[in-house]
Amino acid sequence: MNFFDIDSIFFTVLGYPMSYLEFVGTVVGAFATWWSARANIWSWPAGLISVTTFFFMFYQIQLYPDMFLQIFFFVMNGVGWWEWTHPKTGEEDRKNELKVSQLTQKQFGLILLAGSVATVVFGTIAGNLHEWFPVLFNKPSAFPYLDSFTSVMSIVATFLLIRKKVETWYVWLLVDAISAYMYFVKGLKVVGIEYAAYCLIALVGAYHFTREYRSYSQSAV
């Protein structure tokens, strides 16, 4: 059995073959996302495990932007773990962890604009990988621009999550909805269902972060 081969099947449910990669990535990723929504520090080590499995899986189904994104996520999970546990003076909450904050409308608008420009750039690159590097990428990218959009905005959302910004969950909601569609089309039904569930978790995260942010001003009164 090769754990990192998507054709190594763990079990079959309702006629759907579940690989070891998809199972571990999905289950651990679900825990990581839920813990993030609850501002739980364990979301970061769980994320390290999940992104490692997804890296190998995305390569094998030709979602190359998503594959490269997992390298970024691996590094950022380590950074996020550090940032949440080592807040600067004045940025700590009651647990001595980084507290929740918000962006200004101008900051959020500029971030979304930069993300849109980056999507065009990376989408063009992704669409040509199979021509530029045919040995490594023997098939064309499945959704070069749509996949690039979710990849770029996932980067944006990750930076916002590292800094515990409320807006991170609205970006994740959009990313998760589009990702669920792509994974269903590519036949990763369980991952697709997981990302549909992530949309609900994003709403929970938005509620929890907003409530936490507002509690600071109430406690200061």
CSV table of C-alpha atoms in Angstrom, one decimal:
chain,number,residue,atom,x,y,z
A,1,MET,CA,0.0,0.0,0.0
A,2,ASN,CA,1.3,3.4,-1.0
A,3,PHE,CA,-0.3,6.0,1.3
A,4,PHE,CA,0.6,8.9,-1.1
A,5,ASP,CA,-1.0,7.3,-4.2
A,6,ILE,CA,-4.6,8.5,-4.8
A,7,ASP,CA,-5.3,5.0,-6.2
A,8,SER,CA,-4.6,3.4,-2.9
A,9,ILE,CA,-8.1,2.9,-1.6
A,10,PHE,CA,-8.9,2.9,2.1
A,11,PHE,CA,-12.5,1.8,1.8
A,12,THR,CA,-15.5,2.2,-0.5
A,13,VAL,CA,-18.8,3.8,0.6
A,14,LEU,CA,-21.9,3.9,-1.5
A,15,GLY,CA,-19.8,2.9,-4.5
A,16,TYR,CA,-17.3,5.8,-3.9
A,17,PRO,CA,-13.7,4.7,-3.5
A,18,MET,CA,-12.0,6.6,-0.7
A,19,SER,CA,-8.3,6.9,-0.9
A,20,TYR,CA,-6.1,7.1,2.2
A,21,LEU,CA,-5.0,10.6,1.1
A,22,GLU,CA,-8.5,11.9,0.7
A,23,PHE,CA,-9.7,10.4,4.0
A,24,VAL,CA,-6.9,11.8,6.1
A,25,GLY,CA,-6.8,15.2,4.4
A,26,THR,CA,-10.6,15.5,4.7
A,27,VAL,CA,-11.0,14.4,8.3
A,28,VAL,CA,-8.0,16.3,9.7
A,29,GLY,CA,-8.8,19.3,7.5
A,30,ALA,CA,-12.3,19.4,8.9
A,31,PHE,CA,-11.0,19.5,12.5
A,32,ALA,CA,-8.5,22.3,11.6
A,33,THR,CA,-11.2,24.4,10.0
A,34,TRP,CA,-13.6,24.0,12.9
A,35,TRP,CA,-10.9,24.9,15.4
A,36,SER,CA,-10.0,28.0,13.4
A,37,ALA,CA,-13.7,29.1,13.5
A,38,ARG,CA,-13.5,28.7,17.3
A,39,ALA,CA,-10.1,30.5,17.4
A,40,ASN,CA,-8.6,27.3,18.8
A,41,ILE,CA,-4.8,27.1,18.6
A,42,TRP,CA,-4.9,23.4,17.7
A,43,SER,CA,-6.1,24.4,14.2
A,44,TRP,CA,-2.5,25.2,13.1
A,45,PRO,CA,-0.8,21.8,13.8
A,46,ALA,CA,-3.8,20.0,12.4
A,47,GLY,CA,-3.5,22.2,9.3
A,48,LEU,CA,0.1,21.1,8.8
A,49,ILE,CA,-1.0,17.5,8.5
A,50,SER,CA,-3.9,18.2,6.2
A,51,VAL,CA,-2.1,20.3,3.7
A,52,THR,CA,0.7,17.7,3.3
A,53,THR,CA,-1.8,15.1,2.2
A,54,PHE,CA,-3.6,17.5,-0.1
A,55,PHE,CA,-0.3,18.4,-1.8
A,56,PHE,CA,0.1,14.9,-3.1
A,57,MET,CA,-3.6,14.5,-4.0
A,58,PHE,CA,-3.8,17.7,-6.1
A,59,TYR,CA,-0.8,16.9,-8.1
A,60,GLN,CA,-2.4,13.6,-9.2
A,61,ILE,CA,-5.7,15.2,-10.3
A,62,GLN,CA,-4.0,18.1,-12.1
A,63,LEU,CA,-5.1,21.0,-9.9
A,64,TYR,CA,-1.7,22.5,-10.0
A,65,PRO,CA,-2.4,26.0,-8.5
A,66,ASP,CA,-4.0,24.2,-5.5
A,67,MET,CA,-0.9,21.9,-5.3
A,68,PHE,CA,1.5,24.8,-5.1
A,69,LEU,CA,-0.8,26.5,-2.6
A,70,GLN,CA,-0.3,23.7,-0.1
A,71,ILE,CA,3.4,24.6,0.1
A,72,PHE,CA,2.4,28.1,1.1
A,73,PHE,CA,-0.2,26.7,3.5
A,74,PHE,CA,2.4,24.5,5.2
A,75,VAL,CA,4.6,27.5,5.9
A,76,MET,CA,1.7,29.7,6.9
A,77,ASN,CA,0.4,27.2,9.4
A,78,GLY,CA,3.7,27.4,11.2
A,79,VAL,CA,3.6,31.2,11.1
A,80,GLY,CA,0.0,31.3,12.3
A,81,TRP,CA,0.8,29.0,15.2
A,82,TRP,CA,3.6,31.4,16.2
A,83,GLU,CA,1.5,34.6,15.7
A,84,TRP,CA,-1.4,33.4,17.8
A,85,THR,CA,0.7,32.3,20.7
A,86,HIS,CA,3.2,35.3,20.6
A,87,PRO,CA,1.0,38.5,20.3
A,88,LYS,CA,2.7,41.9,20.5
A,89,THR,CA,2.0,44.1,23.6
A,90,GLY,CA,-1.5,45.4,23.3
A,91,GLU,CA,-2.7,42.8,20.9
A,92,GLU,CA,-3.3,40.0,23.4
A,93,ASP,CA,-6.7,38.8,24.5
A,94,ARG,CA,-7.8,37.4,27.9
A,95,LYS,CA,-6.0,34.1,27.1
A,96,ASN,CA,-2.8,35.9,26.2
A,97,GLU,CA,-3.3,35.0,22.6
A,98,LEU,CA,-3.7,37.3,19.6
A,99,LYS,CA,-7.1,39.1,19.8
A,100,VAL,CA,-9.6,39.5,17.0
A,101,SER,CA,-9.6,42.7,14.9
A,102,GLN,CA,-11.2,44.2,11.8
A,103,LEU,CA,-9.9,45.8,8.6
A,104,THR,CA,-11.1,49.2,7.3
A,105,GLN,CA,-13.2,49.2,4.2
A,106,LYS,CA,-10.4,50.7,2.2
A,107,GLN,CA,-7.9,48.0,3.3
A,108,PHE,CA,-10.4,45.3,2.4
A,109,GLY,CA,-11.1,46.8,-1.0
A,110,LEU,CA,-7.4,47.1,-1.8
A,111,ILE,CA,-6.8,43.5,-0.8
A,112,LEU,CA,-9.7,42.3,-3.0
A,113,LEU,CA,-8.3,44.3,-6.0
A,114,ALA,CA,-4.8,42.9,-5.6
A,115,GLY,CA,-6.3,39.4,-5.4
A,116,SER,CA,-8.2,39.9,-8.7
A,117,VAL,CA,-5.0,41.1,-10.5
A,118,ALA,CA,-3.0,38.1,-9.1
A,119,THR,CA,-5.8,35.7,-10.3
A,120,VAL,CA,-5.3,36.8,-13.9
A,121,VAL,CA,-1.5,36.4,-13.7
A,122,PHE,CA,-1.5,33.0,-12.1
A,123,GLY,CA,-4.4,31.8,-14.2
A,124,THR,CA,-2.4,32.5,-17.3
A,125,ILE,CA,0.6,30.7,-15.9
A,126,ALA,CA,-1.4,27.7,-14.8
A,127,GLY,CA,-3.0,27.4,-18.3
A,128,ASN,CA,0.4,27.1,-19.9
A,129,LEU,CA,2.2,24.7,-17.4
A,130,HIS,CA,1.5,21.6,-19.5
A,131,GLU,CA,3.2,23.3,-22.5
A,132,TRP,CA,6.1,24.9,-20.7
A,133,PHE,CA,6.9,21.8,-18.5
A,134,PRO,CA,5.3,18.8,-20.2
A,135,VAL,CA,7.5,16.3,-18.3
A,136,LEU,CA,6.2,17.5,-14.9
A,137,PHE,CA,2.7,18.5,-16.1
A,138,ASN,CA,1.6,16.0,-18.7
A,139,LYS,CA,-2.1,17.2,-18.7
A,140,PRO,CA,-3.5,20.7,-18.9
A,141,SER,CA,-4.7,22.5,-15.7
A,142,ALA,CA,-8.4,21.6,-15.1
A,143,PHE,CA,-9.6,25.1,-14.2
A,144,PRO,CA,-6.7,27.5,-14.6
A,145,TYR,CA,-8.5,30.8,-13.8
A,146,LEU,CA,-11.1,29.5,-11.4
A,147,ASP,CA,-8.5,27.4,-9.5
A,148,SER,CA,-6.2,30.4,-9.5
A,149,PHE,CA,-8.9,32.6,-8.0
A,150,THR,CA,-9.5,30.2,-5.1
A,151,SER,CA,-5.8,29.8,-4.6
A,152,VAL,CA,-5.1,33.5,-4.5
A,153,MET,CA,-8.0,34.3,-2.3
A,154,SER,CA,-7.0,31.4,0.0
A,155,ILE,CA,-3.7,33.1,0.4
A,156,VAL,CA,-5.5,36.4,1.2
A,157,ALA,CA,-7.8,34.6,3.7
A,158,THR,CA,-4.9,32.8,5.3
A,159,PHE,CA,-3.0,36.1,6.0
A,160,LEU,CA,-6.2,37.5,7.4
A,161,LEU,CA,-6.7,34.5,9.6
A,162,ILE,CA,-3.1,34.7,10.9
A,163,ARG,CA,-3.9,38.2,12.1
A,164,LYS,CA,-7.3,37.1,13.3
A,165,LYS,CA,-9.3,39.5,11.1
A,166,VAL,CA,-13.1,39.2,11.0
A,167,GLU,CA,-13.1,39.5,7.2
A,168,THR,CA,-11.2,36.3,6.8
A,169,TRP,CA,-14.4,34.3,7.1
A,170,TYR,CA,-16.2,36.1,4.3
A,171,VAL,CA,-13.3,35.5,2.0
A,172,TRP,CA,-13.3,31.8,3.0
A,173,LEU,CA,-17.0,31.5,2.4
A,174,LEU,CA,-16.5,32.5,-1.3
A,175,VAL,CA,-13.4,30.3,-1.7
A,176,ASP,CA,-15.1,27.3,-0.2
A,177,ALA,CA,-18.2,27.6,-2.4
A,178,ILE,CA,-16.2,27.7,-5.6
A,179,SER,CA,-13.9,25.0,-4.4
A,180,ALA,CA,-16.8,22.7,-3.6
A,181,TYR,CA,-18.0,23.0,-7.2
A,182,MET,CA,-14.5,22.2,-8.7
A,183,TYR,CA,-14.0,19.2,-6.5
A,184,PHE,CA,-17.4,17.7,-7.4
A,185,VAL,CA,-16.6,18.2,-11.1
A,186,LYS,CA,-13.2,16.5,-10.7
A,187,GLY,CA,-14.8,13.5,-8.9
A,188,LEU,CA,-13.6,14.2,-5.4
A,189,LYS,CA,-17.1,14.0,-4.0
A,190,VAL,CA,-16.1,13.7,-0.3
A,191,VAL,CA,-13.8,16.7,-0.5
A,192,GLY,CA,-16.5,18.5,-2.4
A,193,ILE,CA,-19.0,17.8,0.4
A,194,GLU,CA,-16.4,18.8,3.0
A,195,TYR,CA,-15.9,22.2,1.3
A,196,ALA,CA,-19.7,22.7,1.2
A,197,ALA,CA,-19.7,22.1,4.9
A,198,TYR,CA,-16.8,24.6,5.2
A,199,CYS,CA,-19.2,27.2,3.9
A,200,LEU,CA,-21.3,26.6,7.0
A,201,ILE,CA,-18.2,26.7,9.2
A,202,ALA,CA,-17.2,30.0,7.6
A,203,LEU,CA,-20.5,31.4,8.8
A,204,VAL,CA,-19.9,30.1,12.3
A,205,GLY,CA,-16.4,31.7,12.2
A,206,ALA,CA,-17.8,35.0,11.1
A,207,TYR,CA,-20.3,35.0,13.9
A,208,HIS,CA,-17.8,33.9,16.5
A,209,PHE,CA,-15.1,36.4,15.5
A,210,THR,CA,-17.6,39.2,15.3
A,211,ARG,CA,-18.9,38.4,18.7
A,212,GLU,CA,-15.4,38.2,20.1
A,213,TYR,CA,-14.4,41.5,18.5
A,214,ARG,CA,-17.5,43.3,19.9
A,215,SER,CA,-16.9,41.8,23.4
A,216,TYR,CA,-13.7,43.9,23.7
A,217,SER,CA,-15.5,47.2,23.5
A,218,GLN,CA,-18.2,45.9,25.9
A,219,SER,CA,-15.7,44.8,28.5
A,220,ALA,CA,-13.9,48.2,28.3
A,221,VAL,CA,-17.0,50.1,29.3
